[in-house]
Coordinates of C-alpha atoms and ligand atoms in Angstrom, one line a residue:
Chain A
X19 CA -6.9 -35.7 -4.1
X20 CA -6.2 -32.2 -5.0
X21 CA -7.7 -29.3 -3.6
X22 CA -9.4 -32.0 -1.6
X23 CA -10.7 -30.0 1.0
X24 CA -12.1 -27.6 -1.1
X25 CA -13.7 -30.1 -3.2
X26 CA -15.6 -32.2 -0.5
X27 CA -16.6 -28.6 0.7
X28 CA -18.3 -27.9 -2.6
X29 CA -19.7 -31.8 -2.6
X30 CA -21.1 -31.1 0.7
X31 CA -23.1 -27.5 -0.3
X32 CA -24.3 -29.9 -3.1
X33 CA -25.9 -32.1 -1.0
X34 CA -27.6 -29.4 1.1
X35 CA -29.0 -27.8 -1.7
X36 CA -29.9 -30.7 -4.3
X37 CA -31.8 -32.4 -0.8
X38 CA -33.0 -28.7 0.6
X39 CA -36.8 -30.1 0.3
X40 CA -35.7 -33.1 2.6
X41 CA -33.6 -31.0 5.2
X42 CA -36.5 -28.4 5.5
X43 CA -39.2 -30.8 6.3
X44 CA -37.0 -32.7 8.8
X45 CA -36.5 -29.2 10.2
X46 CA -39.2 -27.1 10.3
X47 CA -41.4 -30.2 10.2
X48 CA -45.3 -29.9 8.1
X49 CA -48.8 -28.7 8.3
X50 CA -51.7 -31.2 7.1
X51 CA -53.4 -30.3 3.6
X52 CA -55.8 -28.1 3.5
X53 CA -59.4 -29.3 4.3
X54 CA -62.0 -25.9 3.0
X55 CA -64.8 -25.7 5.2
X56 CA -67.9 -26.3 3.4
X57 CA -70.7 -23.7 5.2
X58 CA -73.4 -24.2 2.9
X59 CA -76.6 -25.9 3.1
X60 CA -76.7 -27.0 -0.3
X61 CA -75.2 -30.2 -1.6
X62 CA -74.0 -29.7 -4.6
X63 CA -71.4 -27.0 -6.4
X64 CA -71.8 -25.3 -9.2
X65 CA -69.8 -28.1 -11.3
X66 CA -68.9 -31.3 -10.0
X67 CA -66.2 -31.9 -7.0
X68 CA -63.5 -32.9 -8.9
X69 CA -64.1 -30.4 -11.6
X70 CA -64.2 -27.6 -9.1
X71 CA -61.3 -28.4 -7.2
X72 CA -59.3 -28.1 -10.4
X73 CA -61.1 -25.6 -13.0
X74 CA -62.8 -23.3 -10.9
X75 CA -60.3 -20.5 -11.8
X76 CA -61.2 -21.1 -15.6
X77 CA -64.5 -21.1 -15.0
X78 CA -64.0 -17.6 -12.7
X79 CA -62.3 -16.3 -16.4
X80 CA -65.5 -17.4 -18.6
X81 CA -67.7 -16.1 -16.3
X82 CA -66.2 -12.6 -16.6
X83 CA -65.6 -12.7 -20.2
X84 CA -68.7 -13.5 -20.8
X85 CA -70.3 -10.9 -18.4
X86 CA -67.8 -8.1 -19.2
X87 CA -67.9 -9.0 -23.2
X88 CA -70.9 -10.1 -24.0
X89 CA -73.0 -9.2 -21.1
X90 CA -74.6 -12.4 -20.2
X91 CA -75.2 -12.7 -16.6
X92 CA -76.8 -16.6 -16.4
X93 CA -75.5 -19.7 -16.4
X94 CA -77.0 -22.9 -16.5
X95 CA -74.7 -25.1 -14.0
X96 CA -74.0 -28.6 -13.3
X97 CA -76.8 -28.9 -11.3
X98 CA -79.2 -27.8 -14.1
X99 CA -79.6 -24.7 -11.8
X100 CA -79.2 -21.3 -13.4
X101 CA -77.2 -18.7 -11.7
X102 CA -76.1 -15.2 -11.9
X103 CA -72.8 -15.3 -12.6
X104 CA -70.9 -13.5 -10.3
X105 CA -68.2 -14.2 -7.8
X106 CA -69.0 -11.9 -5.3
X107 CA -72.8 -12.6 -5.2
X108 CA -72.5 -16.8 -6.2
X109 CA -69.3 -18.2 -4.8
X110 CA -68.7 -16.3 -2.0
X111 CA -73.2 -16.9 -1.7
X112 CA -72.5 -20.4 -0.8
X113 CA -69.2 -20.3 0.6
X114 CA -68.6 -17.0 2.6
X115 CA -66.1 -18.4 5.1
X116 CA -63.4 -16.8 2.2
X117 CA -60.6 -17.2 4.6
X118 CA -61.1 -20.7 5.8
X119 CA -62.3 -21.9 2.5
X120 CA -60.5 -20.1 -0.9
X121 CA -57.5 -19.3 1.4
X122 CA -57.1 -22.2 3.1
X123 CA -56.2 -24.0 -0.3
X124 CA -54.8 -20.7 -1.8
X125 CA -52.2 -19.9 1.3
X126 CA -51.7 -23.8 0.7
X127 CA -50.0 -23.0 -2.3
X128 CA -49.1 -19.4 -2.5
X129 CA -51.7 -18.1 -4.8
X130 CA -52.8 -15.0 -4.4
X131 CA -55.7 -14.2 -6.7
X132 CA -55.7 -10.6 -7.3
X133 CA -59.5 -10.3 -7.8
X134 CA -59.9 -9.0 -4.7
X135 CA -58.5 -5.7 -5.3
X136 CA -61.7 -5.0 -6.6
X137 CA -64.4 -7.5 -6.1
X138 CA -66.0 -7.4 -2.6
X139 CA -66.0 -10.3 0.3
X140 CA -68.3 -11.0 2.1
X141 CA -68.4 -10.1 5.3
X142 CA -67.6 -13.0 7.1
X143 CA -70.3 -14.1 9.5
X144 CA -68.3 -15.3 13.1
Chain B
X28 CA -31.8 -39.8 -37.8
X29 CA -30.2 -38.6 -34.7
X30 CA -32.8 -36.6 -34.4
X31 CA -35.1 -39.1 -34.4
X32 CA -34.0 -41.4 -31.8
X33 CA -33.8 -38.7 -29.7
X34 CA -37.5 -37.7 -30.3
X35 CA -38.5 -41.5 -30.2
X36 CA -36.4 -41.7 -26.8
X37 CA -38.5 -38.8 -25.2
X38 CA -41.4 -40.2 -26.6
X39 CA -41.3 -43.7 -25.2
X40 CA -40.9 -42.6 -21.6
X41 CA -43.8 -40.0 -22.2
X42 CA -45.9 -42.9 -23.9
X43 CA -44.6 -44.6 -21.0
X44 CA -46.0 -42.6 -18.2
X45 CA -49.0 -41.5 -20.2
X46 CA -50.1 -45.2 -20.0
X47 CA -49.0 -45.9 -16.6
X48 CA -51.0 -42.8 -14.8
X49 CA -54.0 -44.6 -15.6
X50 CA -53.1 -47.7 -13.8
X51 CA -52.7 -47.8 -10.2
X52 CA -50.2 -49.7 -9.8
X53 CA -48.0 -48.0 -12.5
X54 CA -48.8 -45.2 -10.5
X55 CA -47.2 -46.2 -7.7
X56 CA -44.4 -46.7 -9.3
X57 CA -44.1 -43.6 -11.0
X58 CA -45.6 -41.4 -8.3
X59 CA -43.0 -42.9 -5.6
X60 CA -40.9 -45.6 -6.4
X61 CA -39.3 -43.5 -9.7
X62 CA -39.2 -40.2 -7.9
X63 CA -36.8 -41.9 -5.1
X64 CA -34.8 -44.1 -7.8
X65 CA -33.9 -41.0 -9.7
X66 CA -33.1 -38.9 -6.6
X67 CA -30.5 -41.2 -5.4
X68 CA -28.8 -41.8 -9.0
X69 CA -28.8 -38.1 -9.1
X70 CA -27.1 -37.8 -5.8
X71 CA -24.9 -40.5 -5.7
X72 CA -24.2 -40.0 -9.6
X73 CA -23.0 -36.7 -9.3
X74 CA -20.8 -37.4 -6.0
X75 CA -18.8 -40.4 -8.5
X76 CA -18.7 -38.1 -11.1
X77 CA -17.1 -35.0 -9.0
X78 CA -14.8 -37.6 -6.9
X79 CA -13.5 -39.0 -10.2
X80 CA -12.6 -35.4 -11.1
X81 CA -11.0 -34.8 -8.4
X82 CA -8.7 -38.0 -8.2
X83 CA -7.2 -36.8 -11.3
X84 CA -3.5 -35.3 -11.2
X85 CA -3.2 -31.6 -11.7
X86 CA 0.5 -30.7 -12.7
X87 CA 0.6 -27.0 -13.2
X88 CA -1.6 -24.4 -13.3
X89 CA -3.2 -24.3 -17.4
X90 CA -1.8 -21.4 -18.6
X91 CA -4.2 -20.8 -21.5
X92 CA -6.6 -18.4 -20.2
X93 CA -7.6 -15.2 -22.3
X94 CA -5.7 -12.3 -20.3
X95 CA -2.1 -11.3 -19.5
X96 CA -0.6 -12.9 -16.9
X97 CA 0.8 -11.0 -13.7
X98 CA 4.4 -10.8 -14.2
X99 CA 6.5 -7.8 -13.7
X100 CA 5.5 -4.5 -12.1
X101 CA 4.8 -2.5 -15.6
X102 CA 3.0 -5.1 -17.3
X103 CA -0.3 -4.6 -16.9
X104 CA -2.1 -7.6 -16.4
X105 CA -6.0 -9.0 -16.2
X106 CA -6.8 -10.3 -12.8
X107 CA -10.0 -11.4 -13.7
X108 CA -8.9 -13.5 -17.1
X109 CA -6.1 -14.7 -15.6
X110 CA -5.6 -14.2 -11.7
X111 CA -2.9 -15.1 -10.4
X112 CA -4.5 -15.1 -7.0
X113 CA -6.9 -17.5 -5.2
X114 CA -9.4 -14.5 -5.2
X115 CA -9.1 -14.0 -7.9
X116 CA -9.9 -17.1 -9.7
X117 CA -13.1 -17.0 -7.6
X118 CA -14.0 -13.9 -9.4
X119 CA -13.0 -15.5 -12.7
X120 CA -15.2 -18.8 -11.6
X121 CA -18.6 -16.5 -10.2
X122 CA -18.4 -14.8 -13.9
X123 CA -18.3 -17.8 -15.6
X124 CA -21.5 -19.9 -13.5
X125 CA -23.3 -16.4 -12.9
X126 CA -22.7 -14.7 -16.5
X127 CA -21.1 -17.6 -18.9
X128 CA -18.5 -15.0 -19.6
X129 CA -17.3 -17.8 -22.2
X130 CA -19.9 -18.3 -24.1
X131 CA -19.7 -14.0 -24.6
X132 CA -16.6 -15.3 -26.4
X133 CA -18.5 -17.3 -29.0
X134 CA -17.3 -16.4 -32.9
X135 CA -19.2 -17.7 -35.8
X136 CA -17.0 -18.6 -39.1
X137 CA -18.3 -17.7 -42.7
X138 CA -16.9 -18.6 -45.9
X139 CA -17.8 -15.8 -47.9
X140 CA -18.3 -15.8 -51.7
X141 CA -14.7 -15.3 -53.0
X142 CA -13.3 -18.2 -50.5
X143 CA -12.8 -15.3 -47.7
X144 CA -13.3 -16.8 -44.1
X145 CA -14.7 -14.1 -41.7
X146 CA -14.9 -14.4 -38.0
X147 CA -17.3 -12.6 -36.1
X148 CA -18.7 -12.1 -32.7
X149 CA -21.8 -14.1 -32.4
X150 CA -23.8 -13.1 -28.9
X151 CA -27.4 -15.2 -29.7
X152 CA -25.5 -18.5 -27.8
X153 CA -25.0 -16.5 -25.2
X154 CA -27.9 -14.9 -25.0
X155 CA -29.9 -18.0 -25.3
X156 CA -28.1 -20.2 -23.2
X157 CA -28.9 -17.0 -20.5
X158 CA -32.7 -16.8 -21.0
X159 CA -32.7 -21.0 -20.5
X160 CA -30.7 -21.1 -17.8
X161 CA -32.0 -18.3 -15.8
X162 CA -35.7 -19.5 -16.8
X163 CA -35.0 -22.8 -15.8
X164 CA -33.5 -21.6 -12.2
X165 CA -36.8 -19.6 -11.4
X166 CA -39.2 -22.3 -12.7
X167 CA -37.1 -24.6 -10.7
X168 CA -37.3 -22.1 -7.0
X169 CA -40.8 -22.0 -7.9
X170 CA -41.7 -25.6 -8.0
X171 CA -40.1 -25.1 -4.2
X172 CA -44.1 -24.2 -3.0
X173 CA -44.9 -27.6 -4.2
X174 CA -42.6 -29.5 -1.1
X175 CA -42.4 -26.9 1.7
X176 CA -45.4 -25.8 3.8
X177 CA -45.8 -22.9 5.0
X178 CA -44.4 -21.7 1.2
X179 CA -41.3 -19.2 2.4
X180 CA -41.7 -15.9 1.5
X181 CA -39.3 -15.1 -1.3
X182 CA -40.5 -18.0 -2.9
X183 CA -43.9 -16.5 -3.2
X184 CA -42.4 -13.2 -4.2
X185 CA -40.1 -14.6 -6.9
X186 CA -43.5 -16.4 -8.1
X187 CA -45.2 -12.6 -7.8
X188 CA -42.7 -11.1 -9.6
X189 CA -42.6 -13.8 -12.5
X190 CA -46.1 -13.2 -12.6
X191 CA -46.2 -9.7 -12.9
X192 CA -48.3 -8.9 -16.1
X193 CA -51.2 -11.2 -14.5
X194 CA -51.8 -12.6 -18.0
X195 CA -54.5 -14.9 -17.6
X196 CA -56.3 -16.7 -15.3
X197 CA -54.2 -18.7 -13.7
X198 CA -51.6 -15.8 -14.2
X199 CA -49.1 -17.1 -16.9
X200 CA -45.4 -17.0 -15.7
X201 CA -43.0 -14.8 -18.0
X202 CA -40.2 -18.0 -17.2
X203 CA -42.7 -20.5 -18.1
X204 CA -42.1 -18.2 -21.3
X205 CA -38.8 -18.2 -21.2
X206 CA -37.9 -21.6 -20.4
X207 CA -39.5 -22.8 -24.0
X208 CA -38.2 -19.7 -25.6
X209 CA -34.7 -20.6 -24.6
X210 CA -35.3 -24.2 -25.0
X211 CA -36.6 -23.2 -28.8
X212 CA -33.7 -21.1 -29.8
X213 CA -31.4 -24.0 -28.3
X214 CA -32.8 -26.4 -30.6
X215 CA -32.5 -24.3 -33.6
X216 CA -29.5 -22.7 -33.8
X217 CA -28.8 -27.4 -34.0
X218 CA -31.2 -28.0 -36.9
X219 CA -30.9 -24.2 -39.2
X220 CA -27.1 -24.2 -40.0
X221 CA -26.1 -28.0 -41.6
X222 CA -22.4 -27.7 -39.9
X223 CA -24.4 -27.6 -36.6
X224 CA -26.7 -30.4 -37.4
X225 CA -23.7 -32.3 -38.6
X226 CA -22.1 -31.5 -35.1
X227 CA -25.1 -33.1 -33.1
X228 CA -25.2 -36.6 -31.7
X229 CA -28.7 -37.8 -30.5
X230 CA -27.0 -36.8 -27.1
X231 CA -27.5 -33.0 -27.6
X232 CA -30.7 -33.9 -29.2
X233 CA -32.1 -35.6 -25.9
X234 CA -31.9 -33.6 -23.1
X235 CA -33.2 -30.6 -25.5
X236 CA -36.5 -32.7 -26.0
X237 CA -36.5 -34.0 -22.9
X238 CA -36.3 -30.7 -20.9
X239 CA -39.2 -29.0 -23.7
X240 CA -41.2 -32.1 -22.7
X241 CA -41.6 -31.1 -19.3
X242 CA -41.8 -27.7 -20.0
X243 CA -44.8 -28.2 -22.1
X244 CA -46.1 -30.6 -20.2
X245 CA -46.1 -28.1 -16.9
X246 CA -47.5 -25.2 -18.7
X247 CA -50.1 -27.9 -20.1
X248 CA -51.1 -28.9 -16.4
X249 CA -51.2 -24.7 -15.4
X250 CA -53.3 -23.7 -18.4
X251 CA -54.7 -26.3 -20.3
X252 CA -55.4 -29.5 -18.8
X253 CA -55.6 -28.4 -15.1
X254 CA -54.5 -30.6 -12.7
X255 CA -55.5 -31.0 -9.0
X256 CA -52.3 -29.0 -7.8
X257 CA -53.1 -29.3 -3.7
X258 CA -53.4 -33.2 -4.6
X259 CA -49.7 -33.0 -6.3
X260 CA -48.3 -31.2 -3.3
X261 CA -49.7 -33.9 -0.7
X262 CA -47.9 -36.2 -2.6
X263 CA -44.5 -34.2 -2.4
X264 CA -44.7 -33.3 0.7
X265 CA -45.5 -37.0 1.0
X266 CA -42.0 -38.0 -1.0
X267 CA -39.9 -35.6 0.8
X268 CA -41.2 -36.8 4.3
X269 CA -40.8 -40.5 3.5
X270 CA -44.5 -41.0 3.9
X271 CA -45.8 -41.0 0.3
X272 CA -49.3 -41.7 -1.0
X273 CA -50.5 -42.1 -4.7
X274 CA -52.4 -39.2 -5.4
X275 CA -56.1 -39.8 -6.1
X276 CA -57.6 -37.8 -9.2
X277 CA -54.4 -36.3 -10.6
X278 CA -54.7 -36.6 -14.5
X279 CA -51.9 -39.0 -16.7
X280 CA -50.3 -35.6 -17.7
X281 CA -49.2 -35.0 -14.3
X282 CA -47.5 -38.7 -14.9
X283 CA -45.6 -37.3 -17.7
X284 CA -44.2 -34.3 -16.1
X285 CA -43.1 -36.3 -13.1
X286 CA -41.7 -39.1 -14.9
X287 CA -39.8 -36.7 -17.7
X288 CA -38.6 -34.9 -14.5
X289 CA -37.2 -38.6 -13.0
X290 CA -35.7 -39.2 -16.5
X291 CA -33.7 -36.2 -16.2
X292 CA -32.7 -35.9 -12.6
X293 CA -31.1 -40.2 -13.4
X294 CA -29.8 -39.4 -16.9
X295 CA -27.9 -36.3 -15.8
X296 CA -24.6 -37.6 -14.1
X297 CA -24.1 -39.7 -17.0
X298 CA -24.6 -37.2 -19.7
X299 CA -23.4 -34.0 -20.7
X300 CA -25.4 -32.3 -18.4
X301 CA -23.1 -32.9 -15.7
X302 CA -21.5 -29.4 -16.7
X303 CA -23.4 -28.2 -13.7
X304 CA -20.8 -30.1 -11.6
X305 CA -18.2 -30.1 -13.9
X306 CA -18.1 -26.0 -14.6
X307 CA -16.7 -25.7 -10.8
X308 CA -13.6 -28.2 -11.7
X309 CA -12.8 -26.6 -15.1
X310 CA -8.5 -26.5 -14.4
X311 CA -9.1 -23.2 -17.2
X312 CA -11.2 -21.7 -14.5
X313 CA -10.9 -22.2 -11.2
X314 CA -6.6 -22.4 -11.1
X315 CA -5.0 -19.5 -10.5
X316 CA -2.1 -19.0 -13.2
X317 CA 1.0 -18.6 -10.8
X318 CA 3.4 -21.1 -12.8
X319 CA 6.1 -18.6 -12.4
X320 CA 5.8 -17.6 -9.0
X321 CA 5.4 -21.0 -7.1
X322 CA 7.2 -24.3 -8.7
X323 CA 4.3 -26.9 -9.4
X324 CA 5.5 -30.8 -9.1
X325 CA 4.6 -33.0 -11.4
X326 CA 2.8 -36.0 -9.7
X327 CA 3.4 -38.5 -12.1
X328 CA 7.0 -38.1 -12.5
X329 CA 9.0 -41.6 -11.4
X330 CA 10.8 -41.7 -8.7
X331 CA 14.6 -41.3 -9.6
X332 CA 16.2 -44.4 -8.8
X333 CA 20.2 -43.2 -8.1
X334 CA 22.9 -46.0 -8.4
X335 CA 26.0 -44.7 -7.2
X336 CA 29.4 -45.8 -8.1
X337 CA 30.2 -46.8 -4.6
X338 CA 27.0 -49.1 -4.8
X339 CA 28.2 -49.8 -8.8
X340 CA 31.4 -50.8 -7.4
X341 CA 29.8 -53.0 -4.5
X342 CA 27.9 -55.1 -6.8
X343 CA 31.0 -55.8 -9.4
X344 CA 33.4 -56.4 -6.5
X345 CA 34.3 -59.7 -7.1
X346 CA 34.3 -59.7 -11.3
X347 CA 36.0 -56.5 -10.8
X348 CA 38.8 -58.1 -8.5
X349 CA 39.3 -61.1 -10.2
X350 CA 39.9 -59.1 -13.4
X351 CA 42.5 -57.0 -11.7
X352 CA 41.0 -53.5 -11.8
X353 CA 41.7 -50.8 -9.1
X354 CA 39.1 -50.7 -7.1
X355 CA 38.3 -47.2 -4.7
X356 CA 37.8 -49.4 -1.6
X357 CA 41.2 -50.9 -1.0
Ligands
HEM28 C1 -36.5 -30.2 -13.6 C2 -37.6 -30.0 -12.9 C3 -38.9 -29.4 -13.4 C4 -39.1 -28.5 -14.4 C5 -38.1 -27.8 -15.4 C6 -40.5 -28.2 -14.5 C7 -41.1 -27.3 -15.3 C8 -42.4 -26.8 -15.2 C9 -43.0 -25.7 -16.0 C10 -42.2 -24.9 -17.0 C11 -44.2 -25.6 -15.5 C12 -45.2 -24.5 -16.0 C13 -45.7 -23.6 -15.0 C14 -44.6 -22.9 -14.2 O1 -43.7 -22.3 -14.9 O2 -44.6 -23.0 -13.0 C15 -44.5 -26.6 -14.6 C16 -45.7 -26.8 -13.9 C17 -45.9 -27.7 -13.0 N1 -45.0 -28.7 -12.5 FE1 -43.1 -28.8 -13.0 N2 -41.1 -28.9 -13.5 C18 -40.2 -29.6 -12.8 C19 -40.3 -30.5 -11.8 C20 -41.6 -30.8 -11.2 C21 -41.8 -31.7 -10.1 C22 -40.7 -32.5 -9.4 C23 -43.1 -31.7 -9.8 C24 -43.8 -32.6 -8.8 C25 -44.1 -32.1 -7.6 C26 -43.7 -30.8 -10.7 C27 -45.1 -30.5 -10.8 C28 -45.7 -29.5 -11.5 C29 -47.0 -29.1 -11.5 C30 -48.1 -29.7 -10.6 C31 -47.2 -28.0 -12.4 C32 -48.5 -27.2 -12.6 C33 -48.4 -25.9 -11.8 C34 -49.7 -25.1 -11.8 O3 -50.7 -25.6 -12.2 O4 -49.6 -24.0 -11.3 N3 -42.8 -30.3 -11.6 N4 -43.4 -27.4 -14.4

């Protein structure tokens, strides 16, 4: 083989780096998922579980459309409820543990919502 | 028609997957047991493919390369387009992965009206083939969040940076963008001008639909049909711990992305995409041009074979004898 060594060199920085995933898990070994701590006494979200899990950001967007553009500020929810839509004053009503609930799945992934620049949390209560 | 069955091809696996995500036991299979198939045909693919390469004889150095070649004091010569050094045909090989400085080289030909054929520098290949690849090497570090936890830091500042305009909620990514814009332009520049259509075999055709259908399917699953994204990470973390568990309540069009992505990681070593390797063993690139200064062997020459008189004579010596000629040994 020519340039053998050089070759098997480049095979083997290949390998590292096509398997990196593999090598870093065997490493640096993993955390479990994410499990948000529900606080609230209620029992039911303002959509359903599954819903929530996955579209709560689009339903964080309607809401301020709608509040910023058109200035409607209720919403008629899953639940049949009606409630102000607002993510200060509603979310962050029934879950204010932000940090071990929004940021536990957030840091999970490395989203970073940049809402709170402005909007207020709650202050968390122990 | 080539086209086609390249479309049709993309389309089955999609149809494929889109099926099987709604059937647990399809979705074992395509959740785990495709994942690991394609992983290892990749691997294993691309080691053959690279070894194969490497068995083959190199005889001199190519001396076709686009610069002068070093040779007396006060020639001037390009050390980059033609090095004559190991150096420097590093240099020569980093411009060529990092900046396709090849491609720069592109010409488009034009008959024009009067039978005159012009040459002319045409940078859009380049260009394009930058904005893909580059879009495609940032959506691909990105995707890193979904197997590692805790989620490194520059991999979260590469995905802060890409999302920089906060367009949208989730923020839309500019090389989400620029992966279909690339792709787009890539498929065009095939279908607009008939010599290029003529040119492409369903080959070229596949991979182009293949990649846009995971493309649009990912962008789909960020802004359209939203998917359960922590549920799709347990399961990588799952795949790359050797631990894996279907994910519950992921939608079919997670399916399709994954399964697209298994297509391409197993067709890869067996298709033209295999440049990724094969760009590193380009003999054009990554040989320095010293033909003159150090004496290059070829491999396959035979082995000369001498037959001496002495030995000439040994094997006559009897005939040789009996017919009376003088023989050197006597
Ligand atoms: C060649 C490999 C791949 C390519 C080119 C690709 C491409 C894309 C693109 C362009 C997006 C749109 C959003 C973005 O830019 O991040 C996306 C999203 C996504 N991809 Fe991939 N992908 C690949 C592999 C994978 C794999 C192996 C997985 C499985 C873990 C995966 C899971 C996802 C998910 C869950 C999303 C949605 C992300 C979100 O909602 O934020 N992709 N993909």
């Amino acid at each position: 083989m020519h340039d053998g060594g050089k070759i098997l060199t480049g095979l083997a920085v290949f390998l590292v780096l096509a398997l990196l995933p593999f090598w870093h898990n065997a490493v640096g070994g993993t955390a479990a998922a994410p499990q948000p701590k529900i606080v609230t006494q209620e029992k039911e979200c303002v959509a359903p579980r599954e819903t929530i899990r996955s579209t709560h950001m689009e339903l964080l967007n309607t809401w301020r459309d709608t509040v910023v553009r058109e200035g409607t500020r209720t919403y008629m929810d899953a639940r049949g409820k009606t409630v102000n839509m607002s993510l200060t004053n509603t979310c962050l009503s029934c879950h204010p543990n932000k940090k071990e609930f929004c940021d536990a799945c957030h840091n999970y992934l490395a989203v970073s919502p940049y809402c709170w620049q402005c909007h207020v949390e709650k202050k968390e209560s122990a | 028609m080539r086209i086609v069955l390249a479309l049709v091809a993309v389309g089955v696996l999609a149809g494929i997957a889109w099926a099987g995500g709604q059937s647990p036991a399809m979705q074992a299979f395509l959740a785990i047991v495709a994942p690991y198939v394609a992983i290892a045909v990749f691997v294993v693919g691309i080691g053959a493919r690279v070894i194969g390469w490497a068995r083959s004889a190199v005889p001199f150095r190519i001396p076709t390369t686009c610069g002068q070649e070093r040779s007396l004091s006060f020639i001037r010569f390009s050390p980059l387009d033609n090095p004559s050094s190991s150096l420097g045909a590093v240099g020569r090989m980093a411009l060529e992965v990092l900046t396709f400085r090849s491609l720069f080289r592109n010409t488009r030909a034009e008959l024009k009206p009067g039978g005159r054929l012009v040459y002319s520098s045409d940078k859009w290949l380049w260009a394009g083939a930058l904005l893909f690849h580059y879009s495609f090497l940032a959506v691909f570090l990105r995707h890193y969040r979904f197997f590692v936890e805790p989620v490194p830091k520059v991999i979260a500042v590469l995905q802060g940076l890409d999302g920089f305009f906060q367009v949208g909620v989730p923020v839309f990514f500019l090389t989400s963008f620029g992966l279909i814009a690339g792709l787009g332009y890539l498929l065009a520049r095939r279908l607009v001008d008939a010599r290029m259509r003529y040119l492409s075999l369903p080959a070229d055709y596949f991979p182009l639909f293949l990649l846009l259908g995971i493309a649009l399917t990912g962008i789909g699953m960020r802004h359209l049909w939203k998917v359960d994204i922590v549920r799709v990470k347990e399961l990588a973390i799952g795949l790359v711990n050797f631990h894996p568990a279907v994910p519950q309540g992921v939608g079919p069009l997670f399916y399709v992305h994954l399964f697209l992505v298994s297509a391409l990681l197993a067709y890869f070593p067996f298709s033209k995409l295999v440049h990724m390797a094969g760009v590193f063993l380009s003999p054009t690139r990554n040989l320095a041009n010293n033909n003159r200064a150090v004496r290059h062997l070829n491999p396959w020459n035979p082995p000369i074979v001498g037959h001496t008189y002495a030995e000439w004579e040994e094997e006559f010596h009897d005939k040789m004898k009996a017919a009376g000629l003088p023989l050197d040994r006597e």
